[in-house]
mmCIF file with all atom_site columns, C-alpha atoms and ligand atoms in Angstrom:
data_model
loop_
_atom_site.group_PDB
_atom_site.id
_atom_site.type_symbol
_atom_site.label_atom_id
_atom_site.label_alt_id
_atom_site.label_comp_id
_atom_site.label_asym_id
_atom_site.label_entity_id
_atom_site.label_seq_id
_atom_site.pdbx_PDB_ins_code
_atom_site.Cartn_x
_atom_site.Cartn_y
_atom_site.Cartn_z
_atom_site.occupancy
_atom_site.B_iso_or_equiv
_atom_site.pdbx_formal_charge
_atom_site.auth_seq_id
_atom_site.auth_comp_id
_atom_site.auth_asym_id
_atom_site.auth_atom_id
_atom_site.pdbx_PDB_model_num
ATOM   1   C CA  . UNK A 1 1   ? 103.113 97.616  94.535  1.00 0.00 ? 1   UNK A CA  1
ATOM   2   C CA  . UNK A 1 2   ? 101.581 97.807  97.975  1.00 0.00 ? 2   UNK A CA  1
ATOM   3   C CA  . UNK A 1 3   ? 97.833  97.822  98.399  1.00 0.00 ? 3   UNK A CA  1
ATOM   4   C CA  . UNK A 1 4   ? 96.291  100.385 100.737 1.00 0.00 ? 4   UNK A CA  1
ATOM   5   C CA  . UNK A 1 5   ? 92.733  100.227 102.044 1.00 0.00 ? 5   UNK A CA  1
ATOM   6   C CA  . UNK A 1 6   ? 90.449  101.830 104.602 1.00 0.00 ? 6   UNK A CA  1
ATOM   7   C CA  . UNK A 1 7   ? 88.295  99.368  106.546 1.00 0.00 ? 7   UNK A CA  1
ATOM   8   C CA  . UNK A 1 8   ? 85.951  99.476  109.515 1.00 0.00 ? 8   UNK A CA  1
ATOM   9   C CA  . UNK A 1 9   ? 86.780  97.200  112.421 1.00 0.00 ? 9   UNK A CA  1
ATOM   10  C CA  . UNK A 1 10  ? 88.588  96.466  115.634 1.00 0.00 ? 10  UNK A CA  1
ATOM   11  C CA  . UNK A 1 11  ? 92.350  96.465  115.155 1.00 0.00 ? 11  UNK A CA  1
ATOM   12  C CA  . UNK A 1 12  ? 92.966  93.767  117.774 1.00 0.00 ? 12  UNK A CA  1
ATOM   13  C CA  . UNK A 1 13  ? 91.242  91.248  115.489 1.00 0.00 ? 13  UNK A CA  1
ATOM   14  C CA  . UNK A 1 14  ? 93.407  91.988  112.464 1.00 0.00 ? 14  UNK A CA  1
ATOM   15  C CA  . UNK A 1 15  ? 95.348  88.998  111.148 1.00 0.00 ? 15  UNK A CA  1
ATOM   16  C CA  . UNK A 1 16  ? 98.387  90.923  109.998 1.00 0.00 ? 16  UNK A CA  1
ATOM   17  C CA  . UNK A 1 17  ? 102.113 90.870  110.661 1.00 0.00 ? 17  UNK A CA  1
ATOM   18  C CA  . UNK A 1 18  ? 101.974 94.114  112.653 1.00 0.00 ? 18  UNK A CA  1
ATOM   19  C CA  . UNK A 1 19  ? 99.291  96.285  114.185 1.00 0.00 ? 19  UNK A CA  1
ATOM   20  C CA  . UNK A 1 20  ? 100.076 99.834  115.239 1.00 0.00 ? 20  UNK A CA  1
ATOM   21  C CA  . UNK A 1 21  ? 99.082  101.148 118.660 1.00 0.00 ? 21  UNK A CA  1
ATOM   22  C CA  . UNK A 1 22  ? 98.235  104.792 119.411 1.00 0.00 ? 22  UNK A CA  1
ATOM   23  C CA  . UNK A 1 23  ? 100.164 104.838 122.682 1.00 0.00 ? 23  UNK A CA  1
ATOM   24  C CA  . UNK A 1 24  ? 101.349 107.555 125.069 1.00 0.00 ? 24  UNK A CA  1
ATOM   25  C CA  . UNK A 1 25  ? 104.918 108.465 126.005 1.00 0.00 ? 25  UNK A CA  1
ATOM   26  C CA  . UNK A 1 26  ? 104.912 106.165 129.063 1.00 0.00 ? 26  UNK A CA  1
ATOM   27  C CA  . UNK A 1 27  ? 103.977 103.114 126.920 1.00 0.00 ? 27  UNK A CA  1
ATOM   28  C CA  . UNK A 1 28  ? 102.211 101.793 130.003 1.00 0.00 ? 28  UNK A CA  1
ATOM   29  C CA  . UNK A 1 29  ? 98.730  101.563 128.497 1.00 0.00 ? 29  UNK A CA  1
ATOM   30  C CA  . UNK A 1 30  ? 95.655  103.756 128.617 1.00 0.00 ? 30  UNK A CA  1
ATOM   31  C CA  . UNK A 1 31  ? 92.154  103.959 127.179 1.00 0.00 ? 31  UNK A CA  1
ATOM   32  C CA  . UNK A 1 32  ? 90.976  103.741 123.565 1.00 0.00 ? 32  UNK A CA  1
ATOM   33  C CA  . UNK A 1 33  ? 92.868  101.546 121.144 1.00 0.00 ? 33  UNK A CA  1
ATOM   34  C CA  . UNK A 1 34  ? 95.823  101.337 123.567 1.00 0.00 ? 34  UNK A CA  1
ATOM   35  C CA  . UNK A 1 35  ? 93.648  99.796  126.292 1.00 0.00 ? 35  UNK A CA  1
ATOM   36  C CA  . UNK A 1 36  ? 92.055  97.366  123.833 1.00 0.00 ? 36  UNK A CA  1
ATOM   37  C CA  . UNK A 1 37  ? 95.472  96.225  122.561 1.00 0.00 ? 37  UNK A CA  1
ATOM   38  C CA  . UNK A 1 38  ? 96.910  95.753  126.071 1.00 0.00 ? 38  UNK A CA  1
ATOM   39  C CA  . UNK A 1 39  ? 93.841  93.748  127.173 1.00 0.00 ? 39  UNK A CA  1
ATOM   40  C CA  . UNK A 1 40  ? 93.973  91.522  124.110 1.00 0.00 ? 40  UNK A CA  1
ATOM   41  C CA  . UNK A 1 41  ? 97.758  91.019  124.089 1.00 0.00 ? 41  UNK A CA  1
ATOM   42  C CA  . UNK A 1 42  ? 97.964  90.156  127.799 1.00 0.00 ? 42  UNK A CA  1
ATOM   43  C CA  . UNK A 1 43  ? 100.124 91.206  130.753 1.00 0.00 ? 43  UNK A CA  1
ATOM   44  C CA  . UNK A 1 44  ? 103.408 90.281  129.088 1.00 0.00 ? 44  UNK A CA  1
ATOM   45  C CA  . UNK A 1 45  ? 102.978 93.293  126.820 1.00 0.00 ? 45  UNK A CA  1
ATOM   46  C CA  . UNK A 1 46  ? 102.992 95.659  129.795 1.00 0.00 ? 46  UNK A CA  1
ATOM   47  C CA  . UNK A 1 47  ? 106.198 94.093  131.193 1.00 0.00 ? 47  UNK A CA  1
ATOM   48  C CA  . UNK A 1 48  ? 107.830 94.394  127.805 1.00 0.00 ? 48  UNK A CA  1
ATOM   49  C CA  . UNK A 1 49  ? 106.767 98.055  127.434 1.00 0.00 ? 49  UNK A CA  1
ATOM   50  C CA  . UNK A 1 50  ? 108.026 98.778  130.930 1.00 0.00 ? 50  UNK A CA  1
ATOM   51  C CA  . UNK A 1 51  ? 111.463 97.436  129.948 1.00 0.00 ? 51  UNK A CA  1
ATOM   52  C CA  . UNK A 1 52  ? 111.526 99.687  126.870 1.00 0.00 ? 52  UNK A CA  1
ATOM   53  C CA  . UNK A 1 53  ? 110.921 102.607 129.207 1.00 0.00 ? 53  UNK A CA  1
ATOM   54  C CA  . UNK A 1 54  ? 108.961 105.060 127.050 1.00 0.00 ? 54  UNK A CA  1
ATOM   55  C CA  . UNK A 1 55  ? 108.720 106.627 123.615 1.00 0.00 ? 55  UNK A CA  1
ATOM   56  C CA  . UNK A 1 56  ? 108.851 110.221 122.381 1.00 0.00 ? 56  UNK A CA  1
ATOM   57  C CA  . UNK A 1 57  ? 105.965 111.896 120.597 1.00 0.00 ? 57  UNK A CA  1
ATOM   58  C CA  . UNK A 1 58  ? 106.336 111.240 116.858 1.00 0.00 ? 58  UNK A CA  1
ATOM   59  C CA  . UNK A 1 59  ? 108.504 108.180 117.410 1.00 0.00 ? 59  UNK A CA  1
ATOM   60  C CA  . UNK A 1 60  ? 107.726 104.423 117.449 1.00 0.00 ? 60  UNK A CA  1
ATOM   61  C CA  . UNK A 1 61  ? 108.931 101.223 119.114 1.00 0.00 ? 61  UNK A CA  1
ATOM   62  C CA  . UNK A 1 62  ? 108.148 97.574  118.412 1.00 0.00 ? 62  UNK A CA  1
ATOM   63  C CA  . UNK A 1 63  ? 107.196 94.642  120.655 1.00 0.00 ? 63  UNK A CA  1
ATOM   64  C CA  . UNK A 1 64  ? 105.962 91.121  120.023 1.00 0.00 ? 64  UNK A CA  1
ATOM   65  C CA  . UNK A 1 65  ? 102.192 90.703  119.623 1.00 0.00 ? 65  UNK A CA  1
ATOM   66  C CA  . UNK A 1 66  ? 102.001 88.213  122.503 1.00 0.00 ? 66  UNK A CA  1
ATOM   67  C CA  . UNK A 1 67  ? 98.417  86.829  122.565 1.00 0.00 ? 67  UNK A CA  1
ATOM   68  C CA  . UNK A 1 68  ? 97.337  88.721  119.443 1.00 0.00 ? 68  UNK A CA  1
ATOM   69  C CA  . UNK A 1 69  ? 97.160  87.184  115.988 1.00 0.00 ? 69  UNK A CA  1
ATOM   70  C CA  . UNK A 1 70  ? 99.567  89.913  114.928 1.00 0.00 ? 70  UNK A CA  1
ATOM   71  C CA  . UNK A 1 71  ? 103.231 88.976  115.213 1.00 0.00 ? 71  UNK A CA  1
ATOM   72  C CA  . UNK A 1 72  ? 104.256 92.496  116.254 1.00 0.00 ? 72  UNK A CA  1
ATOM   73  C CA  . UNK A 1 73  ? 102.802 95.593  117.839 1.00 0.00 ? 73  UNK A CA  1
ATOM   74  C CA  . UNK A 1 74  ? 104.320 98.889  116.759 1.00 0.00 ? 74  UNK A CA  1
ATOM   75  C CA  . UNK A 1 75  ? 103.658 101.508 119.436 1.00 0.00 ? 75  UNK A CA  1
ATOM   76  C CA  . UNK A 1 76  ? 103.696 105.076 118.238 1.00 0.00 ? 76  UNK A CA  1
ATOM   77  C CA  . UNK A 1 77  ? 102.914 108.239 120.187 1.00 0.00 ? 77  UNK A CA  1
ATOM   78  C CA  . UNK A 1 78  ? 100.768 110.764 118.394 1.00 0.00 ? 78  UNK A CA  1
ATOM   79  C CA  . UNK A 1 79  ? 100.746 114.465 119.242 1.00 0.00 ? 79  UNK A CA  1
ATOM   80  C CA  . UNK A 1 80  ? 98.116  115.942 121.544 1.00 0.00 ? 80  UNK A CA  1
ATOM   81  C CA  . UNK A 1 81  ? 96.232  118.560 119.486 1.00 0.00 ? 81  UNK A CA  1
ATOM   82  C CA  . UNK A 1 82  ? 97.184  122.055 120.619 1.00 0.00 ? 82  UNK A CA  1
ATOM   83  C CA  . UNK A 1 83  ? 95.480  124.242 118.006 1.00 0.00 ? 83  UNK A CA  1
ATOM   84  C CA  . UNK A 1 84  ? 98.284  123.493 115.558 1.00 0.00 ? 84  UNK A CA  1
ATOM   85  C CA  . UNK A 1 85  ? 100.777 125.500 117.594 1.00 0.00 ? 85  UNK A CA  1
ATOM   86  C CA  . UNK A 1 86  ? 103.236 122.764 118.509 1.00 0.00 ? 86  UNK A CA  1
ATOM   87  C CA  . UNK A 1 87  ? 104.177 121.078 115.246 1.00 0.00 ? 87  UNK A CA  1
ATOM   88  C CA  . UNK A 1 88  ? 101.353 118.532 115.563 1.00 0.00 ? 88  UNK A CA  1
ATOM   89  C CA  . UNK A 1 89  ? 100.960 117.937 111.816 1.00 0.00 ? 89  UNK A CA  1
ATOM   90  C CA  . UNK A 1 90  ? 104.633 117.051 111.310 1.00 0.00 ? 90  UNK A CA  1
ATOM   91  C CA  . UNK A 1 91  ? 104.680 114.911 114.467 1.00 0.00 ? 91  UNK A CA  1
ATOM   92  C CA  . UNK A 1 92  ? 101.652 112.979 113.228 1.00 0.00 ? 92  UNK A CA  1
ATOM   93  C CA  . UNK A 1 93  ? 103.368 112.453 109.862 1.00 0.00 ? 93  UNK A CA  1
ATOM   94  C CA  . UNK A 1 94  ? 106.436 111.141 111.687 1.00 0.00 ? 94  UNK A CA  1
ATOM   95  C CA  . UNK A 1 95  ? 104.275 108.605 113.574 1.00 0.00 ? 95  UNK A CA  1
ATOM   96  C CA  . UNK A 1 96  ? 103.240 107.007 110.282 1.00 0.00 ? 96  UNK A CA  1
ATOM   97  C CA  . UNK A 1 97  ? 106.749 107.147 108.805 1.00 0.00 ? 97  UNK A CA  1
ATOM   98  C CA  . UNK A 1 98  ? 108.512 105.735 111.887 1.00 0.00 ? 98  UNK A CA  1
ATOM   99  C CA  . UNK A 1 99  ? 105.898 102.979 112.207 1.00 0.00 ? 99  UNK A CA  1
ATOM   100 C CA  . UNK A 1 100 ? 106.318 101.973 108.563 1.00 0.00 ? 100 UNK A CA  1
ATOM   101 C CA  . UNK A 1 101 ? 110.117 102.100 108.939 1.00 0.00 ? 101 UNK A CA  1
ATOM   102 C CA  . UNK A 1 102 ? 109.880 99.601  111.801 1.00 0.00 ? 102 UNK A CA  1
ATOM   103 C CA  . UNK A 1 103 ? 107.467 97.388  109.856 1.00 0.00 ? 103 UNK A CA  1
ATOM   104 C CA  . UNK A 1 104 ? 109.960 97.268  106.982 1.00 0.00 ? 104 UNK A CA  1
ATOM   105 C CA  . UNK A 1 105 ? 112.911 96.682  109.318 1.00 0.00 ? 105 UNK A CA  1
ATOM   106 C CA  . UNK A 1 106 ? 111.050 93.666  110.761 1.00 0.00 ? 106 UNK A CA  1
ATOM   107 C CA  . UNK A 1 107 ? 110.127 92.427  107.290 1.00 0.00 ? 107 UNK A CA  1
ATOM   108 C CA  . UNK A 1 108 ? 106.376 92.782  107.708 1.00 0.00 ? 108 UNK A CA  1
ATOM   109 C CA  . UNK A 1 109 ? 104.164 92.237  104.669 1.00 0.00 ? 109 UNK A CA  1
ATOM   110 C CA  . UNK A 1 110 ? 100.890 93.326  106.244 1.00 0.00 ? 110 UNK A CA  1
ATOM   111 C CA  . UNK A 1 111 ? 100.340 96.260  108.616 1.00 0.00 ? 111 UNK A CA  1
ATOM   112 C CA  . UNK A 1 112 ? 97.198  97.758  110.162 1.00 0.00 ? 112 UNK A CA  1
ATOM   113 C CA  . UNK A 1 113 ? 96.987  101.308 111.550 1.00 0.00 ? 113 UNK A CA  1
ATOM   114 C CA  . UNK A 1 114 ? 94.390  102.936 113.813 1.00 0.00 ? 114 UNK A CA  1
ATOM   115 C CA  . UNK A 1 115 ? 93.550  106.616 113.380 1.00 0.00 ? 115 UNK A CA  1
ATOM   116 C CA  . UNK A 1 116 ? 96.376  108.019 115.494 1.00 0.00 ? 116 UNK A CA  1
ATOM   117 C CA  . UNK A 1 117 ? 95.660  111.076 117.718 1.00 0.00 ? 117 UNK A CA  1
ATOM   118 C CA  . UNK A 1 118 ? 91.985  111.502 116.722 1.00 0.00 ? 118 UNK A CA  1
ATOM   119 C CA  . UNK A 1 119 ? 90.519  110.135 119.975 1.00 0.00 ? 119 UNK A CA  1
ATOM   120 C CA  . UNK A 1 120 ? 91.745  111.260 123.381 1.00 0.00 ? 120 UNK A CA  1
ATOM   121 C CA  . UNK A 1 121 ? 94.405  113.457 121.732 1.00 0.00 ? 121 UNK A CA  1
ATOM   122 C CA  . UNK A 1 122 ? 91.701  115.450 119.831 1.00 0.00 ? 122 UNK A CA  1
ATOM   123 C CA  . UNK A 1 123 ? 93.561  115.998 116.540 1.00 0.00 ? 123 UNK A CA  1
ATOM   124 C CA  . UNK A 1 124 ? 90.895  117.255 114.083 1.00 0.00 ? 124 UNK A CA  1
ATOM   125 C CA  . UNK A 1 125 ? 89.708  114.195 112.204 1.00 0.00 ? 125 UNK A CA  1
ATOM   126 C CA  . UNK A 1 126 ? 89.588  115.558 108.626 1.00 0.00 ? 126 UNK A CA  1
ATOM   127 C CA  . UNK A 1 127 ? 93.094  116.981 108.906 1.00 0.00 ? 127 UNK A CA  1
ATOM   128 C CA  . UNK A 1 128 ? 94.460  113.831 110.546 1.00 0.00 ? 128 UNK A CA  1
ATOM   129 C CA  . UNK A 1 129 ? 92.908  111.626 107.847 1.00 0.00 ? 129 UNK A CA  1
ATOM   130 C CA  . UNK A 1 130 ? 94.526  113.715 105.124 1.00 0.00 ? 130 UNK A CA  1
ATOM   131 C CA  . UNK A 1 131 ? 97.940  113.545 106.799 1.00 0.00 ? 131 UNK A CA  1
ATOM   132 C CA  . UNK A 1 132 ? 97.654  109.800 107.497 1.00 0.00 ? 132 UNK A CA  1
ATOM   133 C CA  . UNK A 1 133 ? 96.637  108.815 103.977 1.00 0.00 ? 133 UNK A CA  1
ATOM   134 C CA  . UNK A 1 134 ? 99.028  111.137 102.166 1.00 0.00 ? 134 UNK A CA  1
ATOM   135 C CA  . UNK A 1 135 ? 101.952 110.079 104.343 1.00 0.00 ? 135 UNK A CA  1
ATOM   136 C CA  . UNK A 1 136 ? 101.229 106.366 103.937 1.00 0.00 ? 136 UNK A CA  1
ATOM   137 C CA  . UNK A 1 137 ? 100.697 106.599 100.170 1.00 0.00 ? 137 UNK A CA  1
ATOM   138 C CA  . UNK A 1 138 ? 103.862 108.627 99.708  1.00 0.00 ? 138 UNK A CA  1
ATOM   139 C CA  . UNK A 1 139 ? 105.800 106.071 101.759 1.00 0.00 ? 139 UNK A CA  1
ATOM   140 C CA  . UNK A 1 140 ? 104.399 103.206 99.694  1.00 0.00 ? 140 UNK A CA  1
ATOM   141 C CA  . UNK A 1 141 ? 105.772 104.717 96.501  1.00 0.00 ? 141 UNK A CA  1
ATOM   142 C CA  . UNK A 1 142 ? 109.051 103.134 97.593  1.00 0.00 ? 142 UNK A CA  1
ATOM   143 C CA  . UNK A 1 143 ? 109.652 99.498  96.784  1.00 0.00 ? 143 UNK A CA  1
ATOM   144 C CA  . UNK A 1 144 ? 109.514 97.641  100.150 1.00 0.00 ? 144 UNK A CA  1
ATOM   145 C CA  . UNK A 1 145 ? 108.503 94.268  101.591 1.00 0.00 ? 145 UNK A CA  1
ATOM   146 C CA  . UNK A 1 146 ? 105.062 95.731  102.397 1.00 0.00 ? 146 UNK A CA  1
ATOM   147 C CA  . UNK A 1 147 ? 102.195 94.131  100.495 1.00 0.00 ? 147 UNK A CA  1
ATOM   148 C CA  . UNK A 1 148 ? 99.076  95.371  102.288 1.00 0.00 ? 148 UNK A CA  1
ATOM   149 C CA  . UNK A 1 149 ? 98.626  98.355  104.577 1.00 0.00 ? 149 UNK A CA  1
ATOM   150 C CA  . UNK A 1 150 ? 95.223  99.083  106.075 1.00 0.00 ? 150 UNK A CA  1
ATOM   151 C CA  . UNK A 1 151 ? 93.683  101.894 108.079 1.00 0.00 ? 151 UNK A CA  1
ATOM   152 C CA  . UNK A 1 152 ? 91.277  100.321 110.563 1.00 0.00 ? 152 UNK A CA  1
ATOM   153 C CA  . UNK A 1 153 ? 88.512  102.732 111.573 1.00 0.00 ? 153 UNK A CA  1
ATOM   154 C CA  . UNK A 1 154 ? 86.651  101.867 114.740 1.00 0.00 ? 154 UNK A CA  1
ATOM   155 C CA  . UNK A 1 155 ? 83.604  104.071 114.199 1.00 0.00 ? 155 UNK A CA  1
ATOM   156 C CA  . UNK A 1 156 ? 81.454  105.393 111.379 1.00 0.00 ? 156 UNK A CA  1
ATOM   157 C CA  . UNK A 1 157 ? 82.683  109.016 111.567 1.00 0.00 ? 157 UNK A CA  1
ATOM   158 C CA  . UNK A 1 158 ? 86.305  107.993 111.344 1.00 0.00 ? 158 UNK A CA  1
ATOM   159 C CA  . UNK A 1 159 ? 85.636  105.700 108.382 1.00 0.00 ? 159 UNK A CA  1
ATOM   160 C CA  . UNK A 1 160 ? 83.686  108.499 106.647 1.00 0.00 ? 160 UNK A CA  1
ATOM   161 C CA  . UNK A 1 161 ? 86.580  110.956 107.096 1.00 0.00 ? 161 UNK A CA  1
ATOM   162 C CA  . UNK A 1 162 ? 89.159  108.560 105.668 1.00 0.00 ? 162 UNK A CA  1
ATOM   163 C CA  . UNK A 1 163 ? 86.818  107.538 102.824 1.00 0.00 ? 163 UNK A CA  1
ATOM   164 C CA  . UNK A 1 164 ? 86.393  111.217 101.954 1.00 0.00 ? 164 UNK A CA  1
ATOM   165 C CA  . UNK A 1 165 ? 90.144  111.637 101.507 1.00 0.00 ? 165 UNK A CA  1
ATOM   166 C CA  . UNK A 1 166 ? 90.338  108.422 99.468  1.00 0.00 ? 166 UNK A CA  1
ATOM   167 C CA  . UNK A 1 167 ? 87.481  109.639 97.259  1.00 0.00 ? 167 UNK A CA  1
ATOM   168 C CA  . UNK A 1 168 ? 89.184  113.008 96.727  1.00 0.00 ? 168 UNK A CA  1
ATOM   169 C CA  . UNK A 1 169 ? 92.294  111.131 95.600  1.00 0.00 ? 169 UNK A CA  1
ATOM   170 C CA  . UNK A 1 170 ? 90.225  109.054 93.160  1.00 0.00 ? 170 UNK A CA  1
ATOM   171 C CA  . UNK A 1 171 ? 90.977  105.890 95.134  1.00 0.00 ? 171 UNK A CA  1
ATOM   172 C CA  . UNK A 1 172 ? 87.401  105.106 96.115  1.00 0.00 ? 172 UNK A CA  1
ATOM   173 C CA  . UNK A 1 173 ? 84.364  104.616 93.900  1.00 0.00 ? 173 UNK A CA  1
ATOM   174 C CA  . UNK A 1 174 ? 81.451  106.810 94.933  1.00 0.00 ? 174 UNK A CA  1
ATOM   175 C CA  . UNK A 1 175 ? 78.903  104.546 96.527  1.00 0.00 ? 175 UNK A CA  1
ATOM   176 C CA  . UNK A 1 176 ? 76.729  107.055 98.391  1.00 0.00 ? 176 UNK A CA  1
HETATM 177 N N1  . AR6 B 2 .   ? 90.498  99.390  116.961 1.00 0.00 ? 201 AR6 B N1  1
HETATM 178 C C1  . AR6 B 2 .   ? 90.696  100.426 116.120 1.00 0.00 ? 201 AR6 B C1  1
HETATM 179 N N2  . AR6 B 2 .   ? 90.549  101.709 116.482 1.00 0.00 ? 201 AR6 B N2  1
HETATM 180 C C2  . AR6 B 2 .   ? 90.162  101.957 117.765 1.00 0.00 ? 201 AR6 B C2  1
HETATM 181 C C3  . AR6 B 2 .   ? 89.946  100.944 118.718 1.00 0.00 ? 201 AR6 B C3  1
HETATM 182 C C4  . AR6 B 2 .   ? 90.134  99.591  118.281 1.00 0.00 ? 201 AR6 B C4  1
HETATM 183 N N3  . AR6 B 2 .   ? 89.965  98.567  119.096 1.00 0.00 ? 201 AR6 B N3  1
HETATM 184 N N4  . AR6 B 2 .   ? 89.593  101.529 119.895 1.00 0.00 ? 201 AR6 B N4  1
HETATM 185 C C5  . AR6 B 2 .   ? 89.559  102.863 119.679 1.00 0.00 ? 201 AR6 B C5  1
HETATM 186 N N5  . AR6 B 2 .   ? 89.912  103.131 118.390 1.00 0.00 ? 201 AR6 B N5  1
HETATM 187 P P1  . AR6 B 2 .   ? 92.607  106.908 120.939 1.00 0.00 ? 201 AR6 B P1  1
HETATM 188 P P2  . AR6 B 2 .   ? 94.773  108.892 120.576 1.00 0.00 ? 201 AR6 B P2  1
HETATM 189 C C6  . AR6 B 2 .   ? 90.013  104.417 117.691 1.00 0.00 ? 201 AR6 B C6  1
HETATM 190 O O1  . AR6 B 2 .   ? 91.964  107.759 121.964 1.00 0.00 ? 201 AR6 B O1  1
HETATM 191 O O2  . AR6 B 2 .   ? 93.819  109.959 120.203 1.00 0.00 ? 201 AR6 B O2  1
HETATM 192 C C7  . AR6 B 2 .   ? 95.094  106.383 125.113 1.00 0.00 ? 201 AR6 B C7  1
HETATM 193 O O3  . AR6 B 2 .   ? 94.637  106.476 126.424 1.00 0.00 ? 201 AR6 B O3  1
HETATM 194 C C8  . AR6 B 2 .   ? 89.279  105.594 118.268 1.00 0.00 ? 201 AR6 B C8  1
HETATM 195 O O4  . AR6 B 2 .   ? 87.887  105.526 117.962 1.00 0.00 ? 201 AR6 B O4  1
HETATM 196 O O5  . AR6 B 2 .   ? 92.715  105.451 121.168 1.00 0.00 ? 201 AR6 B O5  1
HETATM 197 O O6  . AR6 B 2 .   ? 96.045  108.740 119.786 1.00 0.00 ? 201 AR6 B O6  1
HETATM 198 C C9  . AR6 B 2 .   ? 96.618  106.304 125.024 1.00 0.00 ? 201 AR6 B C9  1
HETATM 199 O O7  . AR6 B 2 .   ? 97.171  105.646 126.137 1.00 0.00 ? 201 AR6 B O7  1
HETATM 200 C C10 . AR6 B 2 .   ? 89.965  106.738 117.518 1.00 0.00 ? 201 AR6 B C10 1
HETATM 201 O O8  . AR6 B 2 .   ? 89.402  106.842 116.195 1.00 0.00 ? 201 AR6 B O8  1
HETATM 202 O O9  . AR6 B 2 .   ? 94.150  107.412 120.633 1.00 0.00 ? 201 AR6 B O9  1
HETATM 203 C C11 . AR6 B 2 .   ? 97.017  107.745 124.963 1.00 0.00 ? 201 AR6 B C11 1
HETATM 204 O O10 . AR6 B 2 .   ? 97.102  108.308 126.261 1.00 0.00 ? 201 AR6 B O10 1
HETATM 205 C C12 . AR6 B 2 .   ? 91.409  106.237 117.376 1.00 0.00 ? 201 AR6 B C12 1
HETATM 206 O O11 . AR6 B 2 .   ? 91.369  104.832 117.681 1.00 0.00 ? 201 AR6 B O11 1
HETATM 207 C C13 . AR6 B 2 .   ? 95.891  108.396 124.201 1.00 0.00 ? 201 AR6 B C13 1
HETATM 208 O O12 . AR6 B 2 .   ? 94.757  107.571 124.414 1.00 0.00 ? 201 AR6 B O12 1
HETATM 209 C C14 . AR6 B 2 .   ? 92.415  106.900 118.301 1.00 0.00 ? 201 AR6 B C14 1
HETATM 210 O O13 . AR6 B 2 .   ? 91.842  107.165 119.562 1.00 0.00 ? 201 AR6 B O13 1
HETATM 211 C C15 . AR6 B 2 .   ? 96.178  108.451 122.731 1.00 0.00 ? 201 AR6 B C15 1
HETATM 212 O O14 . AR6 B 2 .   ? 95.161  109.169 122.097 1.00 0.00 ? 201 AR6 B O14 1
#
């Protein structure tokens, strides 16, 4: 059985086999978690992403972690929120599935996710948290090499939204 947890922190410091990046279709870096990962991994990451040449929304690609503690970086492209009119919920679900597929393909035991699409891409946080957690938990019902998957929340509001979903699922003791 794979353990799943919600933690507060900075994903670049995670000592895991793979961290996931909330990238854009160019894969050439940006702000938010993407910028933090590129800064921490070093310039080789940008060259590597340039060679890959891009990634579609809802899809994922994998690179080495370069200077990070993580062995791999899985870059996924979340949907830009468009009032729910352009299949954003399903595309967000696909981001988590495709990222986990790659983690399994590369034999990762430990994986850390950021809250995809809830920053610059403005996906409503409560809805995104529900999709992220339900998709991950459903995926982990399969027997895979994954031992520990974590959702790394950078700020208090994000952590509170994910905790709320975990509490509703009976996976978090009430401590407030
Ligand atoms: N560790 C964990 N989470 C973080 C970190 C970090 N170091 N830094 C920010 N977050 P965003 P998106 C959180 O905007 O909405 C970029 O420019 C942040 O607080 O990074 O998918 C890309 O290049 C928020 O909760 O990603 C794309 O153009 C979450 O990560 C675009 O932004 C996601 O916020 C992608 O937008």
